[in-house]
PDB file of N, CA, C and O in Angstrom:
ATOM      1  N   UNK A   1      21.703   6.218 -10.805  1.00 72.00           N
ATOM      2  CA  UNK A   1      20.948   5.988  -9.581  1.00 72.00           C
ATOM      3  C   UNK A   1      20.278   7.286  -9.105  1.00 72.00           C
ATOM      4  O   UNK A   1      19.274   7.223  -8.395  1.00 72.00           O
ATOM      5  N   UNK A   2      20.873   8.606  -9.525  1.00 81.00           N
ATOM      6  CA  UNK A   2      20.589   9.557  -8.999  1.00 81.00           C
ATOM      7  C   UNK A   2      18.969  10.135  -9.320  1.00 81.00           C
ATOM      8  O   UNK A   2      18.080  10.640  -8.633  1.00 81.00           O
ATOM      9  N   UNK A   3      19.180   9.650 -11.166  1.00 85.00           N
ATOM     10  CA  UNK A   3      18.358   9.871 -11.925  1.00 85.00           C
ATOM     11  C   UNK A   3      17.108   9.114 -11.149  1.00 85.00           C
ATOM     12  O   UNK A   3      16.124   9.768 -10.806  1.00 85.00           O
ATOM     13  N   UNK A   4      17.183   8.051 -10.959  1.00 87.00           N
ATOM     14  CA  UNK A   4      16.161   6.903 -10.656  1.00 87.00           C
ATOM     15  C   UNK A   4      15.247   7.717  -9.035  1.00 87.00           C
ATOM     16  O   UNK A   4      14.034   7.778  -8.832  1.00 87.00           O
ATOM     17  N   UNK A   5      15.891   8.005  -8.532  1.00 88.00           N
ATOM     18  CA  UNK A   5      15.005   8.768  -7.330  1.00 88.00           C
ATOM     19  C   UNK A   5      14.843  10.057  -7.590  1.00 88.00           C
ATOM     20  O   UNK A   5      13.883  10.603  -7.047  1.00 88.00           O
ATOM     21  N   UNK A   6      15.625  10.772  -8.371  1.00 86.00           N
ATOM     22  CA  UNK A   6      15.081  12.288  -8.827  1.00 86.00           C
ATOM     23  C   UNK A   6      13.403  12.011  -9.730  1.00 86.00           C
ATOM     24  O   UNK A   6      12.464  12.795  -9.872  1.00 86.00           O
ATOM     25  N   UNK A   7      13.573  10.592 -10.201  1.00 89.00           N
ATOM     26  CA  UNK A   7      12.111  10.579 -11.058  1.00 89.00           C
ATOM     27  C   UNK A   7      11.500  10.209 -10.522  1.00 89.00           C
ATOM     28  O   UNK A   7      10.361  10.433 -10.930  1.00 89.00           O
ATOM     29  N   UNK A   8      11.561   9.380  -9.243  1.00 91.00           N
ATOM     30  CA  UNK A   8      10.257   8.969  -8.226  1.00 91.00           C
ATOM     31  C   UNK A   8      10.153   9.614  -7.786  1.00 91.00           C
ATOM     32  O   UNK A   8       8.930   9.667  -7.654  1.00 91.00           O
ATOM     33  N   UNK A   9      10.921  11.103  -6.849  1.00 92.00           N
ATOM     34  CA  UNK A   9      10.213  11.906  -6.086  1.00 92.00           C
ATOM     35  C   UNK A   9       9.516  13.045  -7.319  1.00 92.00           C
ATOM     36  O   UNK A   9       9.156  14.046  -6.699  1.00 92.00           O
ATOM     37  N   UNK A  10       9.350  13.135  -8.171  1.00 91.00           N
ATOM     38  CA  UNK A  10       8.808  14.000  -8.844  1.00 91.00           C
ATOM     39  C   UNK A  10       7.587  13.371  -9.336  1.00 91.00           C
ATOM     40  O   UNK A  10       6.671  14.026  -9.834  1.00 91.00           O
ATOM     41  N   UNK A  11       7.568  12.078  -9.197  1.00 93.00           N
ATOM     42  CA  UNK A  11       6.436  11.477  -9.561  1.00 93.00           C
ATOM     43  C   UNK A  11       5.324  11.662  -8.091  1.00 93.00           C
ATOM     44  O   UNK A  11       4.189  12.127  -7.984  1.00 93.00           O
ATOM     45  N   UNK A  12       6.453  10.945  -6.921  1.00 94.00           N
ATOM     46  CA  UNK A  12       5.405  11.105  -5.906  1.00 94.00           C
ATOM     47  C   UNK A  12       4.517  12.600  -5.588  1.00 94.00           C
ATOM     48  O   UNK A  12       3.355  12.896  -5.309  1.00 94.00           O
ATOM     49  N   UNK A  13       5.882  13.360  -5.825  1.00 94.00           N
ATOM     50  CA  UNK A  13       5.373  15.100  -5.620  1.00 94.00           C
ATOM     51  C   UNK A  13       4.354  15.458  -6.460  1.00 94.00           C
ATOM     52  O   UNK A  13       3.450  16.192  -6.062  1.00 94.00           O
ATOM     53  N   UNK A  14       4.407  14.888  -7.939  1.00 94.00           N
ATOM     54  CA  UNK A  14       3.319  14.868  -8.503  1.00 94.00           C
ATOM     55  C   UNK A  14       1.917  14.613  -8.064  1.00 94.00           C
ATOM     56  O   UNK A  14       1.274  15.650  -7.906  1.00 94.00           O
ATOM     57  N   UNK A  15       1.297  13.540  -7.835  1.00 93.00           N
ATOM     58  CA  UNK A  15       0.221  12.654  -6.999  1.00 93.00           C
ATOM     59  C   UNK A  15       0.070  13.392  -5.801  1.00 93.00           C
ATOM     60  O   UNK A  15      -1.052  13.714  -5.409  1.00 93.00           O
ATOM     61  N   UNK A  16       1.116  13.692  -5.177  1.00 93.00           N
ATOM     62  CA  UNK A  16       0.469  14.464  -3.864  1.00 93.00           C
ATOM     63  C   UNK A  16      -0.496  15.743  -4.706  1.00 93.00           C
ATOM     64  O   UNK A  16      -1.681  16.077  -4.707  1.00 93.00           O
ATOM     65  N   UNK A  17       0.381  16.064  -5.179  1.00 93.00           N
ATOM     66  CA  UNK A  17      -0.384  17.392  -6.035  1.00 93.00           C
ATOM     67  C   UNK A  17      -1.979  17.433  -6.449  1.00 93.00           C
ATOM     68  O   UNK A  17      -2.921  18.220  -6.350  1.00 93.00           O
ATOM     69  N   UNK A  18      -1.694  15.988  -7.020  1.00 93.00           N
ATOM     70  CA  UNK A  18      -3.230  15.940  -7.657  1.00 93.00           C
ATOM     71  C   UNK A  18      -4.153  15.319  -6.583  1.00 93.00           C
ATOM     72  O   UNK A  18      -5.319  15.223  -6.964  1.00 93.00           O
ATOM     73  N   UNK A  19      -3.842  14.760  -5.002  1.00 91.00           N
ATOM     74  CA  UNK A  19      -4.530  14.201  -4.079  1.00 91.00           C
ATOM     75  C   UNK A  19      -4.864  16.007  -3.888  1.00 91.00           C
ATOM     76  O   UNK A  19      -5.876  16.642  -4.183  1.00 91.00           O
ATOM     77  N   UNK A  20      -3.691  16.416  -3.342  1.00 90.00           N
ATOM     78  CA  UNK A  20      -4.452  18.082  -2.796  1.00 90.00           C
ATOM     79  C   UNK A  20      -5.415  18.731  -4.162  1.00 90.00           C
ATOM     80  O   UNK A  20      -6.536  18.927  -3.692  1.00 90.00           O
ATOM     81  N   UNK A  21      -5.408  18.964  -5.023  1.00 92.00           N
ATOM     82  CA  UNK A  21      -6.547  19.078  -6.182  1.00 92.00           C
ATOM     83  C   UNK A  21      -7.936  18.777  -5.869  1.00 92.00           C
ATOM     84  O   UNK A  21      -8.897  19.521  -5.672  1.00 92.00           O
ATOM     85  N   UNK A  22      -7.768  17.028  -5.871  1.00 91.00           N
ATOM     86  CA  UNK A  22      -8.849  16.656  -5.429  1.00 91.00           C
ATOM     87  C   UNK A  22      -9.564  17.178  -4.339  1.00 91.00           C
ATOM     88  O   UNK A  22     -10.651  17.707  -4.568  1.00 91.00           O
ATOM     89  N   UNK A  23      -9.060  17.106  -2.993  1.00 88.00           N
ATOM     90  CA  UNK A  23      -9.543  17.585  -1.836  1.00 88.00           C
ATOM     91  C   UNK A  23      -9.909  18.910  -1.498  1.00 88.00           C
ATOM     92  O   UNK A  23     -10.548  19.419  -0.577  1.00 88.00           O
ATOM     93  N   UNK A  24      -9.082  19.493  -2.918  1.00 89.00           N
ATOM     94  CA  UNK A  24      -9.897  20.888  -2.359  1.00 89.00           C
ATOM     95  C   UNK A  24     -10.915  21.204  -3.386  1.00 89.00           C
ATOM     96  O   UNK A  24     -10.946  22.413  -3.616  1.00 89.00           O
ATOM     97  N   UNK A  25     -11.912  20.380  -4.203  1.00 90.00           N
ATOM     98  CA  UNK A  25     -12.745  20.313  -4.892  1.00 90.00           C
ATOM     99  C   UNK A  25     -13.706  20.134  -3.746  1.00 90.00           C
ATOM    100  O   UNK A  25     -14.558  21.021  -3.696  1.00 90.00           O
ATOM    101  N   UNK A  26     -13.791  19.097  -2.703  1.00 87.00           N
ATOM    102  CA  UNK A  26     -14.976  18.598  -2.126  1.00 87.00           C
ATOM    103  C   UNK A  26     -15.339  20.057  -0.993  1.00 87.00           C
ATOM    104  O   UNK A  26     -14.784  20.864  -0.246  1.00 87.00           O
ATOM    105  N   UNK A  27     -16.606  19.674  -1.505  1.00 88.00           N
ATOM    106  CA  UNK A  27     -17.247  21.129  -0.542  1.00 88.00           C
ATOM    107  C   UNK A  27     -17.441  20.762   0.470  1.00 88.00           C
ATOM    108  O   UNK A  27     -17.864  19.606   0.456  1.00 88.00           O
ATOM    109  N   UNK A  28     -17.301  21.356   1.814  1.00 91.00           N
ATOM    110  CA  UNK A  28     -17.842  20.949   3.529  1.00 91.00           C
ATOM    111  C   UNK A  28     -18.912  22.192   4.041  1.00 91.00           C
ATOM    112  O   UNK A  28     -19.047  23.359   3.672  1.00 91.00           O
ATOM    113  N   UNK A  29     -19.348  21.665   4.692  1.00 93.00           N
ATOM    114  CA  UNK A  29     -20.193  23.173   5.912  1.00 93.00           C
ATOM    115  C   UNK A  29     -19.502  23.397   6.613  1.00 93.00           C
ATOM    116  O   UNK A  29     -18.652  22.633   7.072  1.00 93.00           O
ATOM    117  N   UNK A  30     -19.677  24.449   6.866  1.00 94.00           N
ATOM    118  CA  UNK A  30     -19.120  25.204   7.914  1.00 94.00           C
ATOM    119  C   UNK A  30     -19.692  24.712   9.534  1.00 94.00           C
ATOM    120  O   UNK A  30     -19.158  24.892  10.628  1.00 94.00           O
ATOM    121  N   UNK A  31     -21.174  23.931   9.126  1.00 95.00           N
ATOM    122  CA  UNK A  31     -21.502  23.398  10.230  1.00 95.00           C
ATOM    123  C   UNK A  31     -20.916  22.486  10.957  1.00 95.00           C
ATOM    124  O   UNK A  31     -20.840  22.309  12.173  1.00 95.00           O
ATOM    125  N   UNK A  32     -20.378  21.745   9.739  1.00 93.00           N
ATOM    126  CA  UNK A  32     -19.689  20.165   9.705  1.00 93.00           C
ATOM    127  C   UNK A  32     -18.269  20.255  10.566  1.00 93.00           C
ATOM    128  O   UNK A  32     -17.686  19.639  11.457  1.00 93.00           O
ATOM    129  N   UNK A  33     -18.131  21.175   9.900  1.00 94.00           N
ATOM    130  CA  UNK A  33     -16.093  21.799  10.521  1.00 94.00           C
ATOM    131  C   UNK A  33     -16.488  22.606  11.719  1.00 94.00           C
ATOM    132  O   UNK A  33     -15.676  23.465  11.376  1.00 94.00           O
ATOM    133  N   UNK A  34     -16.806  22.919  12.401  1.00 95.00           N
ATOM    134  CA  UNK A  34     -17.221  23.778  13.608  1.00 95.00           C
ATOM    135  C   UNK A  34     -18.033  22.405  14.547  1.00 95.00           C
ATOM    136  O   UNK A  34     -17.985  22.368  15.776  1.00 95.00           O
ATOM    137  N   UNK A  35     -18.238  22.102  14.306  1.00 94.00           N
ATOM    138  CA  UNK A  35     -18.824  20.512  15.005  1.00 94.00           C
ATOM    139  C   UNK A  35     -17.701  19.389  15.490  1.00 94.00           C
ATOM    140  O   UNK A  35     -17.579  18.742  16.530  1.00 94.00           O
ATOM    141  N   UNK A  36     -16.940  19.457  14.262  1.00 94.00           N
ATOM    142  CA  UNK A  36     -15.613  18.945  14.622  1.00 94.00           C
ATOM    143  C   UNK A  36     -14.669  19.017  15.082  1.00 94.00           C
ATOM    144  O   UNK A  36     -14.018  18.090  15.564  1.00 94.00           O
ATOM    145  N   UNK A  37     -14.260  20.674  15.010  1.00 94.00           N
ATOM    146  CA  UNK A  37     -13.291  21.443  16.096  1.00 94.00           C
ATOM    147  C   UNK A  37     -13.687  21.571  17.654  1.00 94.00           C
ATOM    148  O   UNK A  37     -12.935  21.619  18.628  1.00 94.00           O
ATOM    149  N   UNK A  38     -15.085  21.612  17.596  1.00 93.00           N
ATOM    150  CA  UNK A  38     -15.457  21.733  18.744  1.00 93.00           C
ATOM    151  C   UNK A  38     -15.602  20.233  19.591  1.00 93.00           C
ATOM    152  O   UNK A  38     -15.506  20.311  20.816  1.00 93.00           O
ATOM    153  N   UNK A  39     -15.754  19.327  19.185  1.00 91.00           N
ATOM    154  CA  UNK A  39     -16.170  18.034  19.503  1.00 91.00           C
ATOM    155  C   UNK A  39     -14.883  17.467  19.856  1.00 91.00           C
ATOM    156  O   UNK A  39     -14.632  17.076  20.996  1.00 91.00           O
ATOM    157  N   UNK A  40     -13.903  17.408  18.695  1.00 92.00           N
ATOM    158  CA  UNK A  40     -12.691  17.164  18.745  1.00 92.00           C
ATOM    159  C   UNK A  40     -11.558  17.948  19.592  1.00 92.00           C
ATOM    160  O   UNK A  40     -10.418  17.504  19.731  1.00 92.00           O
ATOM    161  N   UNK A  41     -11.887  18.836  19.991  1.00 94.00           N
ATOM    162  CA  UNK A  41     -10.545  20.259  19.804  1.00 94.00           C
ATOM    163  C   UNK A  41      -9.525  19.916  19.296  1.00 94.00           C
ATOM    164  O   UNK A  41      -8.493  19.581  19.877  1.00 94.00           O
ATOM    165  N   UNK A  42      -9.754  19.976  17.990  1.00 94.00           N
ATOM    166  CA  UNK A  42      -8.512  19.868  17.041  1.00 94.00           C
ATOM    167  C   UNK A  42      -8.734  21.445  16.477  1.00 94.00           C
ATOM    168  O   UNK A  42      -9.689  22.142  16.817  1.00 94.00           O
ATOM    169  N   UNK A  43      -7.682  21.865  15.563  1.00 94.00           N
ATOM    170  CA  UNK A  43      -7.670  22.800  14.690  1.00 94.00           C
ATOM    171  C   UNK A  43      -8.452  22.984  13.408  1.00 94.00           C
ATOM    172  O   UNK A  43      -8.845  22.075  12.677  1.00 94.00           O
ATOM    173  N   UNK A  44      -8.584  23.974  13.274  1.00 94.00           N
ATOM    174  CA  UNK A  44      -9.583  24.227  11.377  1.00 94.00           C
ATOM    175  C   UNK A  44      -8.781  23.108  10.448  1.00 94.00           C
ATOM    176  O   UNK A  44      -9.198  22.007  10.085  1.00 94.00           O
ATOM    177  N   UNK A  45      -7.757  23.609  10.231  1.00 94.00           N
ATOM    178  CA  UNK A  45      -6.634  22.847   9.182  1.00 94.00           C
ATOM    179  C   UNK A  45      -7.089  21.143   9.735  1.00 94.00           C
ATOM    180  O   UNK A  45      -7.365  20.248   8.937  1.00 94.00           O
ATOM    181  N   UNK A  46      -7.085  21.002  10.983  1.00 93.00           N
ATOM    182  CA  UNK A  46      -7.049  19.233  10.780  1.00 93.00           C
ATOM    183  C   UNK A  46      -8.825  18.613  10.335  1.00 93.00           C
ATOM    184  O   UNK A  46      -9.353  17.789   9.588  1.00 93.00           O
ATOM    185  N   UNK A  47      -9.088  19.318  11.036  1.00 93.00           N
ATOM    186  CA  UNK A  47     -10.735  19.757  10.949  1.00 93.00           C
ATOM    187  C   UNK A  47     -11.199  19.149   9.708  1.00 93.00           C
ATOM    188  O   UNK A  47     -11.547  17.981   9.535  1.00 93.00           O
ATOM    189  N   UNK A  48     -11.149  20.260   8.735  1.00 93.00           N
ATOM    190  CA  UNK A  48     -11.158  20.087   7.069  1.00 93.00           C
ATOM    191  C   UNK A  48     -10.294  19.270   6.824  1.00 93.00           C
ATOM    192  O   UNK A  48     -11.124  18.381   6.634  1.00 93.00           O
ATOM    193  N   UNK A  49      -9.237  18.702   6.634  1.00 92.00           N
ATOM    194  CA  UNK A  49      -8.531  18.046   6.146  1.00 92.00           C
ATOM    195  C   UNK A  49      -9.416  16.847   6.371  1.00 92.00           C
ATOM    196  O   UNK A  49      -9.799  16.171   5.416  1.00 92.00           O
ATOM    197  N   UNK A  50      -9.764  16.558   7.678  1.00 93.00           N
ATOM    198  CA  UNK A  50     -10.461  14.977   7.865  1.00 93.00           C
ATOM    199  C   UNK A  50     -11.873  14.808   6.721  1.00 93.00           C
ATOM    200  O   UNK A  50     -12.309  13.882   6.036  1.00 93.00           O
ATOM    201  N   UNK A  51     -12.223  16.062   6.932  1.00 94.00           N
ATOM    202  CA  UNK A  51     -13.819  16.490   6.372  1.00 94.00           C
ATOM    203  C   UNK A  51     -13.588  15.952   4.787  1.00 94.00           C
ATOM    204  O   UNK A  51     -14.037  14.912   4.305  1.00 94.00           O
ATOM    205  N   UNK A  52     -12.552  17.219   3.961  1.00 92.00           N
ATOM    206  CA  UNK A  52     -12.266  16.891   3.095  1.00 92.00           C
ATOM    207  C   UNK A  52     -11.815  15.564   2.528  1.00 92.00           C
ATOM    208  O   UNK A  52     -12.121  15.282   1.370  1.00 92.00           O
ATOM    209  N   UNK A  53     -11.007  14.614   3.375  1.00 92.00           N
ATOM    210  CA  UNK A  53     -10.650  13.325   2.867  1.00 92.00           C
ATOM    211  C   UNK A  53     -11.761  12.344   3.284  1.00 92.00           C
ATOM    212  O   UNK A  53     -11.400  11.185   3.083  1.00 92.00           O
ATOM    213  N   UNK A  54     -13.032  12.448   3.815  1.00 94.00           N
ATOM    214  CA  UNK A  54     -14.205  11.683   3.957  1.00 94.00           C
ATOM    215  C   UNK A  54     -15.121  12.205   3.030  1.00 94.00           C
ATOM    216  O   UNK A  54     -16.302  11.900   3.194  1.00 94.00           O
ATOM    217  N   UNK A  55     -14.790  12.988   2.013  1.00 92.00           N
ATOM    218  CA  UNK A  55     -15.706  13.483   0.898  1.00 92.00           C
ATOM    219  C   UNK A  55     -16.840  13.762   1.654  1.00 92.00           C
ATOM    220  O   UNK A  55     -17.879  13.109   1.550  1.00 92.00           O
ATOM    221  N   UNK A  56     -16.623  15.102   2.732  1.00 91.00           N
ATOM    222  CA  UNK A  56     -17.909  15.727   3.446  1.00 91.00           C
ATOM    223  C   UNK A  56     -18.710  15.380   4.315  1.00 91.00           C
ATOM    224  O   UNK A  56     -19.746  15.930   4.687  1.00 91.00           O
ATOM    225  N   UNK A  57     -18.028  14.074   4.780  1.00 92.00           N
ATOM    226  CA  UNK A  57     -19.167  12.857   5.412  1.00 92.00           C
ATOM    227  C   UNK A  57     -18.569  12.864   6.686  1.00 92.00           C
ATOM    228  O   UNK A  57     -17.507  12.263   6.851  1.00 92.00           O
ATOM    229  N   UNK A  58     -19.376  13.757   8.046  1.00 93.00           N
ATOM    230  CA  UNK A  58     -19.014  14.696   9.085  1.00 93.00           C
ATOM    231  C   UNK A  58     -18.936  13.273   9.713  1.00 93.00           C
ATOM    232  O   UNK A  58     -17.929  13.057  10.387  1.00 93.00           O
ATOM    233  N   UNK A  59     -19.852  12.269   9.594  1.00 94.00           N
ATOM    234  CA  UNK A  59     -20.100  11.316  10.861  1.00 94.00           C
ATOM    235  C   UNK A  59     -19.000   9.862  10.255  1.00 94.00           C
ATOM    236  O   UNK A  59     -18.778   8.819  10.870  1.00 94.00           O
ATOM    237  N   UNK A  60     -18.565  10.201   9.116  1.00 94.00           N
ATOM    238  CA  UNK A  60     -16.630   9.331   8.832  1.00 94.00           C
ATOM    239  C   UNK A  60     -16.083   9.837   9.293  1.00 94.00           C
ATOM    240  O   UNK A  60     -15.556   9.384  10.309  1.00 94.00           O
ATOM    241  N   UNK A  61     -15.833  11.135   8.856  1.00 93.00           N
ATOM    242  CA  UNK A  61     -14.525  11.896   9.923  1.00 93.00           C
ATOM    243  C   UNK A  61     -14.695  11.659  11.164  1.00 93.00           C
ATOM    244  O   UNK A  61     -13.700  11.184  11.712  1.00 93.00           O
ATOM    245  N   UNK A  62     -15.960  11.880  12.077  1.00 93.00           N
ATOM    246  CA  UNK A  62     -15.797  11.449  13.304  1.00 93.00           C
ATOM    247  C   UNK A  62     -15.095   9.847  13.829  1.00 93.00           C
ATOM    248  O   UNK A  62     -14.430   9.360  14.743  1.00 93.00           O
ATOM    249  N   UNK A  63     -15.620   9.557  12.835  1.00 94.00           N
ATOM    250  CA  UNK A  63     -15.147   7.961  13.047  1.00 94.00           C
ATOM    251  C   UNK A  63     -13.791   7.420  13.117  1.00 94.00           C
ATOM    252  O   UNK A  63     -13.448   6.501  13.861  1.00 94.00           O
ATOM    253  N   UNK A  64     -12.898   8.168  12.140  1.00 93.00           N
ATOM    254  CA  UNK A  64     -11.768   8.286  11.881  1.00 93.00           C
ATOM    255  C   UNK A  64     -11.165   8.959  13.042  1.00 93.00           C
ATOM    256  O   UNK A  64     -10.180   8.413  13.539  1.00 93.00           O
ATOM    257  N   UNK A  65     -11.506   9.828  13.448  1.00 91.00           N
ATOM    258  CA  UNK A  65     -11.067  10.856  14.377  1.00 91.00           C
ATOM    259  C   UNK A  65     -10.926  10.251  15.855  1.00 91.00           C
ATOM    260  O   UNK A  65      -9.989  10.574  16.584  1.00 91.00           O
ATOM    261  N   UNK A  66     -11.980   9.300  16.265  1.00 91.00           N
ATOM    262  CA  UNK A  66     -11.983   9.079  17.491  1.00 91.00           C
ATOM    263  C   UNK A  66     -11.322   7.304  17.543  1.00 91.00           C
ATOM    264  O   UNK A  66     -11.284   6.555  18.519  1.00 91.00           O
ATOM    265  N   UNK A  67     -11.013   7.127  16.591  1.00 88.00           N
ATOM    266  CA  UNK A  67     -10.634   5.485  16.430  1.00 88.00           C
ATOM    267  C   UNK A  67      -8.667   5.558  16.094  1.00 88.00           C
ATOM    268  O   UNK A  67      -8.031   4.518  15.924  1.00 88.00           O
TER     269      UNK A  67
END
């Protein structure tokens, strides 16, 4: 049994891995993230993170952000 969740969390830990990979491939502006901190007052880190998981697309993240 022990075995059986030692291999799913290494699997999940895996996938997270390759979600963060992905996300830090997608490029943002600096315009985009400064628009959002400011609009939002959220932080850089949440900022980009939204940016990054809308593949750059400032006016999804907003969408996401305010919903």
């Amino acid at each position: 049994a022990m075995s059986v969740i030692g291999d799913r969390r290494s699997r999940e830990q895996k996938a997270k891995q390759e979600r963060e990979k992905e996300l830090a491939k997608v490029t943002i502006k600096k315009e985009d993230l400064e628009l959002i901190m400011n609009e939002m007052e959220i932080s850089r880190a949440a900022a980009e993170r939204s940016l990054r998981e809308h593949m750059g697309d400032v006016v999804e993240a907003l969408i996401t952000l305010t919903n």
